[in-house]
Amino acid sequence: MLSDSELVRFSKDGRLEAFESLITKYKDRVYNIAFSFCANAAESDDIAQSVFVKAYANIGSFEEKAAFSTWLYRITVNECYTALKKRRTNVLSLDAEISNAEDISLADILADAKADIEKAMVSSETQNMMRKSITELPDKYRIILTLRDIEDMSYEEISRIMKISQDKVKVWLFRARNKLKQIIEKKERK
């Protein structure tokens, strides 16, 4: 099996079968990220298709400074934001600054929040509630939570995809988990 670098090189040379191999390798992750963002199968298919069309059209400009997957997930995140902008006009930028950045000890807080989320995902009913609850998160929190807790990406990879510092990734993830916990607790009280 060829590496991503080889497939990218062959794709740049116009070999469509090489790009098709990249699509096969990454289509599920791209779709899952899109679905986590919009919770709509048809829209997720459209986003995934758009991601691969843009990736193919721009493969020649891919400089290979980062992994192909990072570049592709960045396109995916951008396409998700574009889709959301079409739905509403008030969308936060990926580059938005953290206001009132707190000095937090993240290790314990993140461990507790992640444990709470993992407990909540035990039953399929809870999983459905989780999916719906995730869609209620602000966009930047939804994508951070999706990339880290659903796609199991590292802080470093998320940082590169979203073009923010690893510290900001951790803070946003902490806030996303807490916000998700609040949404779930509110639903459970009903």
Tab-separated table of C-alpha atoms in Angstrom:
chain	number	residue	atom	x	y	z
A	1	MET	CA	0.000	0.000	0.000
A	2	LEU	CA	1.287	3.427	-0.926
A	3	SER	CA	1.870	6.137	1.673
A	4	ASP	CA	-0.078	9.384	1.676
A	5	SER	CA	3.026	11.228	0.385
A	6	GLU	CA	3.302	8.883	-2.581
A	7	LEU	CA	-0.425	9.133	-3.296
A	8	VAL	CA	-0.235	12.925	-3.119
A	9	ARG	CA	2.771	12.983	-5.439
A	10	PHE	CA	0.974	10.722	-7.950
A	11	SER	CA	-2.194	12.847	-7.604
A	12	LYS	CA	-0.176	15.968	-8.394
A	13	ASP	CA	1.058	14.164	-11.513
A	14	GLY	CA	-2.575	13.749	-12.592
A	15	ARG	CA	-3.053	10.092	-11.681
A	16	LEU	CA	-6.728	10.000	-10.705
A	17	GLU	CA	-6.490	6.499	-9.189
A	18	ALA	CA	-4.023	7.832	-6.606
A	19	PHE	CA	-6.474	10.524	-5.523
A	20	GLU	CA	-9.271	7.946	-5.467
A	21	SER	CA	-7.152	5.949	-2.999
A	22	LEU	CA	-6.913	9.026	-0.774
A	23	ILE	CA	-10.696	9.450	-0.981
A	24	THR	CA	-11.219	5.814	0.001
A	25	LYS	CA	-8.860	6.185	2.938
A	26	TYR	CA	-10.352	9.416	4.323
A	27	LYS	CA	-13.997	9.485	3.223
A	28	ASP	CA	-15.395	8.049	6.478
A	29	ARG	CA	-13.514	10.479	8.722
A	30	VAL	CA	-14.428	13.458	6.556
A	31	TYR	CA	-18.078	12.393	6.564
A	32	ASN	CA	-18.057	11.812	10.343
A	33	ILE	CA	-16.611	15.258	11.005
A	34	ALA	CA	-19.228	16.808	8.733
A	35	PHE	CA	-22.020	14.801	10.360
A	36	SER	CA	-20.889	15.818	13.828
A	37	PHE	CA	-21.090	19.388	12.670
A	38	CYS	CA	-24.482	19.393	10.969
A	39	ALA	CA	-26.236	16.175	12.134
A	40	ASN	CA	-27.778	15.738	8.710
A	41	ALA	CA	-26.793	12.829	6.452
A	42	ALA	CA	-27.571	14.551	3.149
A	43	GLU	CA	-25.758	17.740	4.141
A	44	SER	CA	-22.805	15.680	5.416
A	45	ASP	CA	-22.598	13.915	2.045
A	46	ASP	CA	-22.639	17.285	0.287
A	47	ILE	CA	-19.906	18.638	2.553
A	48	ALA	CA	-17.738	15.532	2.082
A	49	GLN	CA	-18.146	15.732	-1.682
A	50	SER	CA	-17.245	19.415	-1.648
A	51	VAL	CA	-14.179	18.678	0.510
A	52	PHE	CA	-12.829	16.141	-1.964
A	53	VAL	CA	-13.611	18.339	-4.974
A	54	LYS	CA	-11.677	21.207	-3.358
A	55	ALA	CA	-8.847	18.909	-2.298
A	56	TYR	CA	-8.526	17.556	-5.837
A	57	ALA	CA	-8.684	21.030	-7.372
A	58	ASN	CA	-5.989	22.297	-4.982
A	59	ILE	CA	-3.748	19.231	-4.623
A	60	GLY	CA	-1.131	20.971	-6.775
A	61	SER	CA	-0.803	23.768	-4.224
A	62	PHE	CA	-0.516	21.389	-1.246
A	63	GLU	CA	3.000	22.117	0.011
A	64	GLU	CA	3.327	18.995	2.179
A	65	LYS	CA	4.560	20.978	5.189
A	66	ALA	CA	1.924	19.140	7.236
A	67	ALA	CA	0.390	15.707	6.789
A	68	PHE	CA	-2.142	15.309	3.994
A	69	SER	CA	-4.754	14.357	6.609
A	70	THR	CA	-4.223	17.646	8.464
A	71	TRP	CA	-4.641	19.612	5.239
A	72	LEU	CA	-7.757	17.598	4.327
A	73	TYR	CA	-9.331	18.021	7.784
A	74	ARG	CA	-8.661	21.751	7.583
A	75	ILE	CA	-10.590	21.845	4.309
A	76	THR	CA	-13.330	19.815	6.024
A	77	VAL	CA	-13.582	22.246	8.935
A	78	ASN	CA	-13.735	25.171	6.508
A	79	GLU	CA	-16.467	23.490	4.468
A	80	CYS	CA	-18.449	22.802	7.646
A	81	TYR	CA	-18.217	26.465	8.593
A	82	THR	CA	-19.261	27.469	5.083
A	83	ALA	CA	-22.298	25.187	5.323
A	84	LEU	CA	-23.214	26.665	8.690
A	85	LYS	CA	-22.809	30.207	7.365
A	86	LYS	CA	-25.384	29.364	4.742
A	87	ARG	CA	-27.757	28.346	7.537
A	88	ARG	CA	-27.219	31.383	9.713
A	89	THR	CA	-25.374	34.645	9.594
A	90	ASN	CA	-23.705	34.722	13.013
A	91	VAL	CA	-20.841	32.197	12.884
A	92	LEU	CA	-17.707	32.496	15.000
A	93	SER	CA	-14.364	32.578	13.254
A	94	LEU	CA	-11.820	29.822	13.886
A	95	ASP	CA	-9.375	32.595	14.640
A	96	ALA	CA	-11.569	34.234	17.307
A	97	GLU	CA	-9.605	35.098	20.408
A	98	ILE	CA	-10.391	33.599	23.790
A	99	SER	CA	-11.938	36.263	25.920
A	100	ASN	CA	-11.169	36.298	29.600
A	101	ALA	CA	-8.614	33.479	29.308
A	102	GLU	CA	-8.461	31.794	32.672
A	103	ASP	CA	-5.472	30.361	34.412
A	104	ILE	CA	-6.772	26.790	34.829
A	105	SER	CA	-5.269	23.512	35.896
A	106	LEU	CA	-6.565	21.524	32.950
A	107	ALA	CA	-5.383	18.010	33.740
A	108	ASP	CA	-7.877	17.255	36.519
A	109	ILE	CA	-10.736	19.212	35.002
A	110	LEU	CA	-10.371	17.592	31.584
A	111	ALA	CA	-10.121	14.112	33.077
A	112	ASP	CA	-13.337	14.641	35.072
A	113	ALA	CA	-15.217	16.113	32.130
A	114	LYS	CA	-14.079	13.353	29.776
A	115	ALA	CA	-15.080	10.681	32.307
A	116	ASP	CA	-18.539	12.272	32.564
A	117	ILE	CA	-18.898	12.288	28.788
A	118	GLU	CA	-17.768	8.660	28.469
A	119	LYS	CA	-20.304	7.562	31.095
A	120	ALA	CA	-23.032	9.387	29.239
A	121	MET	CA	-22.260	7.539	25.996
A	122	VAL	CA	-23.073	4.079	27.383
A	123	SER	CA	-26.579	3.564	25.983
A	124	SER	CA	-27.785	4.204	22.445
A	125	GLU	CA	-30.526	6.476	23.774
A	126	THR	CA	-27.879	8.522	25.492
A	127	GLN	CA	-25.778	8.482	22.324
A	128	ASN	CA	-28.675	9.988	20.383
A	129	MET	CA	-29.101	12.633	23.049
A	130	MET	CA	-25.324	13.263	22.896
A	131	ARG	CA	-25.416	13.764	19.127
A	132	LYS	CA	-28.295	16.210	19.433
A	133	SER	CA	-26.604	17.976	22.335
A	134	ILE	CA	-23.325	18.329	20.435
A	135	THR	CA	-25.186	20.157	17.656
A	136	GLU	CA	-26.275	22.737	20.258
A	137	LEU	CA	-22.680	23.678	21.048
A	138	PRO	CA	-21.131	26.796	19.550
A	139	ASP	CA	-19.325	25.937	16.320
A	140	LYS	CA	-15.758	26.180	17.612
A	141	TYR	CA	-16.597	23.923	20.564
A	142	ARG	CA	-18.441	21.430	18.374
A	143	ILE	CA	-15.453	20.994	16.065
A	144	ILE	CA	-12.936	20.744	18.922
A	145	LEU	CA	-15.048	18.113	20.695
A	146	THR	CA	-15.589	16.208	17.451
A	147	LEU	CA	-11.919	16.141	16.513
A	148	ARG	CA	-10.682	15.178	19.988
A	149	ASP	CA	-13.364	12.972	21.550
A	150	ILE	CA	-14.994	11.454	18.472
A	151	GLU	CA	-12.141	11.367	15.948
A	152	ASP	CA	-9.509	10.876	18.696
A	153	MET	CA	-7.047	13.352	17.213
A	154	SER	CA	-4.123	14.685	19.223
A	155	TYR	CA	-3.994	18.240	20.559
A	156	GLU	CA	-1.120	18.897	18.175
A	157	GLU	CA	-3.083	17.740	15.125
A	158	ILE	CA	-6.157	19.745	16.159
A	159	SER	CA	-3.926	22.769	16.664
A	160	ARG	CA	-2.595	22.459	13.109
A	161	ILE	CA	-6.050	21.827	11.614
A	162	MET	CA	-7.680	24.779	13.357
A	163	LYS	CA	-4.586	27.010	13.252
A	164	ILE	CA	-4.739	27.776	16.968
A	165	SER	CA	-2.313	27.045	19.798
A	166	GLN	CA	-2.434	23.757	21.700
A	167	ASP	CA	-3.244	25.711	24.852
A	168	LYS	CA	-6.253	27.257	23.110
A	169	VAL	CA	-7.302	23.766	21.951
A	170	LYS	CA	-7.221	22.592	25.577
A	171	VAL	CA	-9.169	25.588	26.850
A	172	TRP	CA	-11.811	25.302	24.133
A	173	LEU	CA	-12.065	21.551	24.723
A	174	PHE	CA	-12.511	22.133	28.451
A	175	ARG	CA	-15.243	24.677	27.761
A	176	ALA	CA	-16.887	22.433	25.160
A	177	ARG	CA	-17.031	19.501	27.561
A	178	ASN	CA	-18.439	21.663	30.345
A	179	LYS	CA	-21.019	23.228	28.028
A	180	LEU	CA	-21.989	19.777	26.735
A	181	LYS	CA	-22.327	18.529	30.300
A	182	GLN	CA	-24.640	21.463	31.104
A	183	ILE	CA	-26.776	20.800	28.017
A	184	ILE	CA	-27.085	17.114	28.915
A	185	GLU	CA	-27.910	17.822	32.548
A	186	LYS	CA	-30.594	20.265	31.457
A	187	LYS	CA	-32.138	17.630	29.153
A	188	GLU	CA	-31.999	14.978	31.862
A	189	ARG	CA	-33.938	17.242	34.246
A	190	LYS	CA	-36.782	17.573	31.756
